[in-house]
Tab-separated table of C-alpha atoms in Angstrom:
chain	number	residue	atom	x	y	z
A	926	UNK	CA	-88.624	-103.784	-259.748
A	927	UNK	CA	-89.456	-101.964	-256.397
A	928	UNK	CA	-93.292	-102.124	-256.210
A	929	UNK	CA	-93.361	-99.487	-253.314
A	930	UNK	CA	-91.363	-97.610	-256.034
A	931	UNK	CA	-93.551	-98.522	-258.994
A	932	UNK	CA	-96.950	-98.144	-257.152
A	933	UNK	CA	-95.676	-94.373	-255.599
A	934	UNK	CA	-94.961	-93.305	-259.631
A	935	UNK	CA	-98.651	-94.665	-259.788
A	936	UNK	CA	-100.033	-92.528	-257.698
A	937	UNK	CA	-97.992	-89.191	-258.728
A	938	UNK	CA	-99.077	-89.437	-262.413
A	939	UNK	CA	-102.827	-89.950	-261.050
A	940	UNK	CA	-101.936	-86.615	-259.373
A	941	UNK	CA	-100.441	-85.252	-262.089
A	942	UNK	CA	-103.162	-85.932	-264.554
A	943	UNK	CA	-105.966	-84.342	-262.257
A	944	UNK	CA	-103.466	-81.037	-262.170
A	945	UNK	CA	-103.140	-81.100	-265.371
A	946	UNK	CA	-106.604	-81.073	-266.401
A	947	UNK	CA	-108.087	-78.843	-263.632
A	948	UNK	CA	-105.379	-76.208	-264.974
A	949	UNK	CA	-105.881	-77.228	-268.686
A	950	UNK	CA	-102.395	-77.804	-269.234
A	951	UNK	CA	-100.593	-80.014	-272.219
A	952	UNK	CA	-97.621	-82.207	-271.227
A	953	UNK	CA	-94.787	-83.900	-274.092
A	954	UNK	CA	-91.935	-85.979	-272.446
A	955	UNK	CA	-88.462	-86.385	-274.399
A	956	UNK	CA	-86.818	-89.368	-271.780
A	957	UNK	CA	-82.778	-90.943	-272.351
A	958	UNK	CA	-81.725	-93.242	-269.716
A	959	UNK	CA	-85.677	-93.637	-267.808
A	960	UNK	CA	-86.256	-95.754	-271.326
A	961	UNK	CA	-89.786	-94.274	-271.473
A	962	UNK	CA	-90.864	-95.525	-267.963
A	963	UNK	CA	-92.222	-92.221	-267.346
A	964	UNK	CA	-94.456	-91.548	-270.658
A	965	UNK	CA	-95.359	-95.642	-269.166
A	966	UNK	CA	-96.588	-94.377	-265.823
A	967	UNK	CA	-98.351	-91.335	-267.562
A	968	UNK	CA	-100.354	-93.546	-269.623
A	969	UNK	CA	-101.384	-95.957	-266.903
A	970	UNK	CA	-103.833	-93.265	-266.471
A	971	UNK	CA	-107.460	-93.633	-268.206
A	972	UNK	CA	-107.756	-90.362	-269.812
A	973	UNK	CA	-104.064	-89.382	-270.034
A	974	UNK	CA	-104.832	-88.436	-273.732
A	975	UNK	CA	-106.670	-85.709	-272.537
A	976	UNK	CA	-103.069	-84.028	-271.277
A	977	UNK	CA	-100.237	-86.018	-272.355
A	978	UNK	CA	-99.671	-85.715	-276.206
A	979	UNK	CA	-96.402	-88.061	-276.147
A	980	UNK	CA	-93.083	-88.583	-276.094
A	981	UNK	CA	-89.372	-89.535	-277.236
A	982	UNK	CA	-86.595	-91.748	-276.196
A	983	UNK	CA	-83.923	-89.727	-276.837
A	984	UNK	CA	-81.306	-92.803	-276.282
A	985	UNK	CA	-78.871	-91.838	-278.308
A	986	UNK	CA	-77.057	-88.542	-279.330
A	987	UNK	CA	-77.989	-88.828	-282.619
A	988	UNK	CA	-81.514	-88.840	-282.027
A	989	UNK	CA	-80.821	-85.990	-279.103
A	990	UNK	CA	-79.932	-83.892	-282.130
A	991	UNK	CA	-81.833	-85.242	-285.057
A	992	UNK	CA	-85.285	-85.565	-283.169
A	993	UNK	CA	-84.958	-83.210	-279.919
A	994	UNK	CA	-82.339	-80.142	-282.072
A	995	UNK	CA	-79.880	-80.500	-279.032
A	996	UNK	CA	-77.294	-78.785	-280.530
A	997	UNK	CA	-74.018	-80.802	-281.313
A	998	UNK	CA	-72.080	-77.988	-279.678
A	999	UNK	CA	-74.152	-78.420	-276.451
A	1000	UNK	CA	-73.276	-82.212	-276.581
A	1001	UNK	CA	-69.840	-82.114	-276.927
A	1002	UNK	CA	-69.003	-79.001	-274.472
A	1003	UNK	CA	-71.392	-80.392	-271.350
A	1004	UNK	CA	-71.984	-84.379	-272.228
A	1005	UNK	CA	-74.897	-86.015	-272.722
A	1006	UNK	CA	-75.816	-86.361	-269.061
A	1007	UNK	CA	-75.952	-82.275	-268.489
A	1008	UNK	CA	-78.092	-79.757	-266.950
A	1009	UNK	CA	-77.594	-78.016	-270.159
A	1010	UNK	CA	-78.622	-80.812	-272.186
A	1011	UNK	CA	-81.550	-81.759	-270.058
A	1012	UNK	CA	-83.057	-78.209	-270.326
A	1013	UNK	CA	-82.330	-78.528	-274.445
A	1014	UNK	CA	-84.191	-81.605	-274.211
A	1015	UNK	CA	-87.078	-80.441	-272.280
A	1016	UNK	CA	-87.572	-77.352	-274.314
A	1017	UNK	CA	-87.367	-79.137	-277.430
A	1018	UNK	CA	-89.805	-81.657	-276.709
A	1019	UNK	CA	-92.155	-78.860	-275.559
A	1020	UNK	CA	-91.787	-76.615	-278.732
A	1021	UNK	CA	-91.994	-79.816	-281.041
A	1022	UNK	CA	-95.621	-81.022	-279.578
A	1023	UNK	CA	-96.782	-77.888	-279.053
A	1024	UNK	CA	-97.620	-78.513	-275.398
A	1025	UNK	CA	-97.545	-76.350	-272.042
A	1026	UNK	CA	-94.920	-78.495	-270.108
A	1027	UNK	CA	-92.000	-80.713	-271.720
A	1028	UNK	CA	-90.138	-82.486	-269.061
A	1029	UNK	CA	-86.653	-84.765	-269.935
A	1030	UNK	CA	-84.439	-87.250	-268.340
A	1031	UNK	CA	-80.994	-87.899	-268.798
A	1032	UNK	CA	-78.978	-89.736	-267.158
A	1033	UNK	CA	-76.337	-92.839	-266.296
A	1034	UNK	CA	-77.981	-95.923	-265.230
A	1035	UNK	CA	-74.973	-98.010	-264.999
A	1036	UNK	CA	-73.423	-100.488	-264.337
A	1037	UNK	CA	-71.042	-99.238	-266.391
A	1038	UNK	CA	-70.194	-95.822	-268.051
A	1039	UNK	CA	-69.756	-92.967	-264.976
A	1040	UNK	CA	-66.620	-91.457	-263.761
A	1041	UNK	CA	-65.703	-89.502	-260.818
A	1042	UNK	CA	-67.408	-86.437	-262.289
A	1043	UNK	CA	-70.482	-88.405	-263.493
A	1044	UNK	CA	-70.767	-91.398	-261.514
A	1045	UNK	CA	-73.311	-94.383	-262.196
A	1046	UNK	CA	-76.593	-93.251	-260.779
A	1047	UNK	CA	-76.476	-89.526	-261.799
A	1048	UNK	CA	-79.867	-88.620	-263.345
A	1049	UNK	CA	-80.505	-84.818	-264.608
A	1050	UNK	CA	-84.149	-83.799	-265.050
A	1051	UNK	CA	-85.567	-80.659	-266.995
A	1052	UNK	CA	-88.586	-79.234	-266.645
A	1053	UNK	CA	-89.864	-76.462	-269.140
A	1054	UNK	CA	-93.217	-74.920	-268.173
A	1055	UNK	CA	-94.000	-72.125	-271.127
A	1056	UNK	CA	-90.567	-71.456	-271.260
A	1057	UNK	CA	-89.547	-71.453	-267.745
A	1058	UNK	CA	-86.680	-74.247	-267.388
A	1059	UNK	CA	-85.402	-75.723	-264.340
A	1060	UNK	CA	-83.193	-78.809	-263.963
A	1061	UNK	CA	-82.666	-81.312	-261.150
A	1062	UNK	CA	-79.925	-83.213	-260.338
A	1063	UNK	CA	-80.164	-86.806	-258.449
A	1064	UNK	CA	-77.600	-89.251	-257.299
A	1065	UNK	CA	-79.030	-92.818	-257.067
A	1066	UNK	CA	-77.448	-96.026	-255.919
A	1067	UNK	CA	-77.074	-98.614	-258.233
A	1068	UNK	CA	-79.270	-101.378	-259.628
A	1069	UNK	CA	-79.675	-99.776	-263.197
A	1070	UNK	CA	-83.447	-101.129	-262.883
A	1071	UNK	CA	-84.107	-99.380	-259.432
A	1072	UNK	CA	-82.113	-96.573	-260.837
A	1073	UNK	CA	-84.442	-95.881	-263.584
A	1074	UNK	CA	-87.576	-96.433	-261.552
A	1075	UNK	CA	-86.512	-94.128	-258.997
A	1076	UNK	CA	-85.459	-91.266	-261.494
A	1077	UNK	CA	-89.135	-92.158	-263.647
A	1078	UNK	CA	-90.609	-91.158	-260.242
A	1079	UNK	CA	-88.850	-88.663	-259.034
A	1080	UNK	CA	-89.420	-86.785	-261.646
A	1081	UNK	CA	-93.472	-86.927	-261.413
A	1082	UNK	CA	-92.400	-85.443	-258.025
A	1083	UNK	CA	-90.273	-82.929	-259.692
A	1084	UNK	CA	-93.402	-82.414	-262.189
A	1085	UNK	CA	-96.060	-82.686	-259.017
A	1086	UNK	CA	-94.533	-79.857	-257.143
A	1087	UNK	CA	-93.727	-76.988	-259.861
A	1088	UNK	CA	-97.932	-77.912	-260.678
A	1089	UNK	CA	-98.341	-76.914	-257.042
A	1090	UNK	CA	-96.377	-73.751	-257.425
A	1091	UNK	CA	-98.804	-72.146	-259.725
């Protein structure tokens, strides 16, 4: 794993955390193809519990639907790896904790699995802030390790910025 990589996700969920509690914000997390790298980086932090009530891997489709209420419709019409899913799954995680902010990841961290329309290294992020739900789209190059750090911290950037909005 990239430490430059690893040690910059460090720092943003340091960041994150002190913007989350000087604006006394919640945060849930429901992550697919990140593997729960970024609920890891969250709770690197000493205190994170004070913000960050927890999270899902959403690996599969059947626990996209049975956990996260992505509708089957949704799944089949858009794909897994979908801004439409992504904002389902971001949503969803944020109504079922009960928190402020729900962020998601989904995504195709390779090596195999993409296709012209969806290549390997295609990672869509959703971020729902009460209710307000905007999606990212990244395209990474492959390893499927470096492609899942790099999406885990990009979207702490994601995160860090709409914080800075407010």
């Amino acid at each position: 794993m990239d430490t430059s990589i690893k040690s910059e996700g460090e720092r943003l969920a340091k960041d994150i955390g002190t913007l989350l509690r000087e604006k006394g914000l919640t945060l849930s997390i429901a992550e697919s193809c990140t593997g729960g790298l970024v609920s890891n980086l969250i709770t690197s932090i000493p205190g994170s519990s004070a913000y960050f009530q927890g999270g899902i891997i959403a690996y599969s489709n059947r626990i996209k639907k049975e956990l996260l209420r992505v509708p089957e419709e949704t799944l089949k019409k858009f794909g897994a790896v979908s801004e439409e899913v992504a904002k389902s799954m971001a949503n969803s995680i944020r109504e079922l904790m009960k928190t402020d902010i729900g962020i998601s990841t989904t995504g195709i961290a390779g090596p195999g699995g993409g296709s012209e329309r969806k290549p390997v290294g295609m990672v869509i992020f959703g971020v729902d802030i009460k209710g307000k739900i905007t999606t990212n789209i990244e395209y990474y190059k492959p390893s499927r390790k470096r492609i899942k750090m790099q999406a885990a911290t990009d979207l702490l950037k994601i995160l860090k910025d709409n914080l800075n909005k407010d």
